Amino acid sequence: MNNKEKDLEDTDIILNLDEITIHDLDSFYSSGCSGRVSFGINCRTEHGYCEDPCFRGKIKVLEANKCGEKGVYLLRVKFEKEEDD
């Protein structure tokens, strides 16, 4: 996919997601954790910002692979967005 296809607008702007950062864990246990998450959006507009996308929903991991670098994993995910009210 080239950059022109990736830089989408309107409801598909969520596909401009560059990174997800998990920080400030409030709790963790044997099968999960809770805390704050940041989503980094790649926005290259003439105004320097993009509309605020809603990330309410479920991110399901479809495939997980170890990479050659220690502690690095490649995840293929599916995002099931909750409908807006």
C-alpha atoms as an extended CHARMM CRD file, in Angstrom:
* protein
*
        85  EXT
         1         1  MET       CA              0.0000000000        0.0000000000        0.0000000000  PROA      1               0.0000000000
         2         2  ASN       CA              1.5240000000        3.3300000000       -0.9510000000  PROA      2               0.0000000000
         3         3  ASN       CA              1.2110000000        6.5050000000        1.1640000000  PROA      3               0.0000000000
         4         4  LYS       CA             -1.4840000000        7.9740000000       -1.0730000000  PROA      4               0.0000000000
         5         5  GLU       CA             -3.7440000000        4.9790000000       -0.3310000000  PROA      5               0.0000000000
         6         6  LYS       CA             -2.8830000000        5.0580000000        3.3780000000  PROA      6               0.0000000000
         7         7  ASP       CA             -3.6180000000        8.7370000000        4.0900000000  PROA      7               0.0000000000
         8         8  LEU       CA             -7.3740000000        8.5200000000        4.4010000000  PROA      8               0.0000000000
         9         9  GLU       CA             -9.9440000000       10.9910000000        5.6920000000  PROA      9               0.0000000000
        10        10  ASP       CA            -13.4020000000       11.0710000000        7.2990000000  PROA      10              0.0000000000
        11        11  THR       CA            -14.4780000000        7.8110000000        8.9770000000  PROA      11              0.0000000000
        12        12  ASP       CA            -11.4440000000        5.9370000000        7.5930000000  PROA      12              0.0000000000
        13        13  ILE       CA             -8.9300000000        8.3280000000        9.1970000000  PROA      13              0.0000000000
        14        14  ILE       CA             -8.3440000000        5.6500000000       11.8380000000  PROA      14              0.0000000000
        15        15  LEU       CA             -6.2170000000        3.8560000000        9.2160000000  PROA      15              0.0000000000
        16        16  ASN       CA             -3.6380000000        6.6410000000        9.6420000000  PROA      16              0.0000000000
        17        17  LEU       CA             -2.7870000000        5.1260000000       13.0490000000  PROA      17              0.0000000000
        18        18  ASP       CA              0.9970000000        4.9900000000       13.4710000000  PROA      18              0.0000000000
        19        19  GLU       CA              1.4200000000        3.6920000000       17.0030000000  PROA      19              0.0000000000
        20        20  ILE       CA             -0.3000000000        2.6030000000       20.1880000000  PROA      20              0.0000000000
        21        21  THR       CA              1.4980000000        3.3050000000       23.4640000000  PROA      21              0.0000000000
        22        22  ILE       CA              0.4850000000        1.6600000000       26.7290000000  PROA      22              0.0000000000
        23        23  HSD       CA              1.6860000000        3.4780000000       29.8310000000  PROA      23              0.0000000000
        24        24  ASP       CA              0.7950000000        4.1450000000       33.4920000000  PROA      24              0.0000000000
        25        25  LEU       CA             -0.6680000000        0.7150000000       34.1520000000  PROA      25              0.0000000000
        26        26  ASP       CA             -3.2140000000        0.9190000000       36.9540000000  PROA      26              0.0000000000
        27        27  SER       CA             -3.2330000000       -2.8290000000       37.5000000000  PROA      27              0.0000000000
        28        28  PHE       CA             -2.0350000000       -6.0480000000       35.9610000000  PROA      28              0.0000000000
        29        29  TYR       CA             -2.8550000000       -9.6730000000       36.6170000000  PROA      29              0.0000000000
        30        30  SER       CA             -2.1880000000      -13.0900000000       35.1020000000  PROA      30              0.0000000000
        31        31  SER       CA             -4.3930000000      -12.5940000000       32.0420000000  PROA      31              0.0000000000
        32        32  GLY       CA             -4.4850000000       -8.8540000000       31.4130000000  PROA      32              0.0000000000
        33        33  CYS       CA             -3.9170000000       -5.2920000000       32.5590000000  PROA      33              0.0000000000
        34        34  SER       CA             -5.6490000000       -1.9380000000       32.7380000000  PROA      34              0.0000000000
        35        35  GLY       CA             -4.3730000000        1.5780000000       32.4070000000  PROA      35              0.0000000000
        36        36  ARG       CA             -3.8760000000        4.4460000000       30.0150000000  PROA      36              0.0000000000
        37        37  VAL       CA             -3.3010000000        4.0340000000       26.2970000000  PROA      37              0.0000000000
        38        38  SER       CA             -2.1990000000        6.6430000000       23.7350000000  PROA      38              0.0000000000
        39        39  PHE       CA             -2.8870000000        6.3960000000       20.0060000000  PROA      39              0.0000000000
        40        40  GLY       CA             -0.5060000000        8.1790000000       17.6130000000  PROA      40              0.0000000000
        41        41  ILE       CA             -2.1450000000        9.3540000000       14.3900000000  PROA      41              0.0000000000
        42        42  ASN       CA             -0.0550000000       10.1440000000       11.3260000000  PROA      42              0.0000000000
        43        43  CYS       CA             -1.4930000000       13.4430000000       10.1430000000  PROA      43              0.0000000000
        44        44  ARG       CA              0.0710000000       15.3270000000        7.2840000000  PROA      44              0.0000000000
        45        45  THR       CA             -2.4920000000       17.9950000000        6.5190000000  PROA      45              0.0000000000
        46        46  GLU       CA             -1.8760000000       21.6020000000        5.5290000000  PROA      46              0.0000000000
        47        47  HSD       CA             -3.2540000000       22.5960000000        8.9470000000  PROA      47              0.0000000000
        48        48  GLY       CA             -1.0780000000       20.1040000000       10.8300000000  PROA      48              0.0000000000
        49        49  TYR       CA             -3.9090000000       18.2610000000       12.5540000000  PROA      49              0.0000000000
        50        50  CYS       CA             -6.6360000000       15.7530000000       11.8410000000  PROA      50              0.0000000000
        51        51  GLU       CA            -10.1540000000       15.2540000000       13.1680000000  PROA      51              0.0000000000
        52        52  ASP       CA            -10.3240000000       13.3600000000       16.4570000000  PROA      52              0.0000000000
        53        53  PRO       CA            -11.1060000000        9.7320000000       15.6230000000  PROA      53              0.0000000000
        54        54  CYS       CA            -12.9970000000        7.5870000000       18.1200000000  PROA      54              0.0000000000
        55        55  PHE       CA            -11.0490000000        4.4970000000       19.2020000000  PROA      55              0.0000000000
        56        56  ARG       CA            -13.8730000000        3.0160000000       21.2590000000  PROA      56              0.0000000000
        57        57  GLY       CA            -14.0490000000       -0.6420000000       20.3590000000  PROA      57              0.0000000000
        58        58  LYS       CA            -12.0340000000       -3.8470000000       20.4210000000  PROA      58              0.0000000000
        59        59  ILE       CA             -8.5940000000       -4.5020000000       18.9390000000  PROA      59              0.0000000000
        60        60  LYS       CA             -8.3170000000       -8.2410000000       18.2970000000  PROA      60              0.0000000000
        61        61  VAL       CA             -4.9170000000       -9.8430000000       17.5960000000  PROA      61              0.0000000000
        62        62  LEU       CA             -5.2100000000      -12.0740000000       14.5280000000  PROA      62              0.0000000000
        63        63  GLU       CA             -1.5610000000      -13.1340000000       14.3450000000  PROA      63              0.0000000000
        64        64  ALA       CA              1.5370000000      -12.6540000000       16.5100000000  PROA      64              0.0000000000
        65        65  ASN       CA              5.1140000000      -13.3490000000       15.3990000000  PROA      65              0.0000000000
        66        66  LYS       CA              8.4990000000      -12.9000000000       17.0390000000  PROA      66              0.0000000000
        67        67  CYS       CA             10.8810000000      -10.7070000000       15.0920000000  PROA      67              0.0000000000
        68        68  GLY       CA             14.6400000000      -11.0990000000       14.9050000000  PROA      68              0.0000000000
        69        69  GLU       CA             15.1980000000       -8.3330000000       17.4780000000  PROA      69              0.0000000000
        70        70  LYS       CA             14.8390000000       -9.3240000000       21.1470000000  PROA      70              0.0000000000
        71        71  GLY       CA             11.5720000000       -8.1280000000       22.6810000000  PROA      71              0.0000000000
        72        72  VAL       CA             10.0450000000       -7.1400000000       19.3180000000  PROA      72              0.0000000000
        73        73  TYR       CA              6.8340000000       -8.7060000000       18.0510000000  PROA      73              0.0000000000
        74        74  LEU       CA              4.8060000000       -8.2100000000       14.8990000000  PROA      74              0.0000000000
        75        75  LEU       CA              1.0550000000       -8.2120000000       15.5060000000  PROA      75              0.0000000000
        76        76  ARG       CA             -1.6320000000       -8.3770000000       12.8420000000  PROA      76              0.0000000000
        77        77  VAL       CA             -4.7710000000       -6.9010000000       14.3590000000  PROA      77              0.0000000000
        78        78  LYS       CA             -8.4220000000       -6.3400000000       13.5830000000  PROA      78              0.0000000000
        79        79  PHE       CA            -10.1930000000       -3.2900000000       14.9970000000  PROA      79              0.0000000000
        80        80  GLU       CA            -13.9190000000       -3.6170000000       15.6640000000  PROA      80              0.0000000000
        81        81  LYS       CA            -15.0670000000       -0.0290000000       16.0970000000  PROA      81              0.0000000000
        82        82  GLU       CA            -18.0700000000        0.6630000000       18.3070000000  PROA      82              0.0000000000
        83        83  GLU       CA            -20.8050000000        2.5970000000       16.5710000000  PROA      83              0.0000000000
        84        84  ASP       CA            -21.1390000000        6.2580000000       17.5190000000  PROA      84              0.0000000000
        85        85  ASP       CA            -24.2070000000        7.1850000000       19.5370000000  PROA      85              0.0000000000
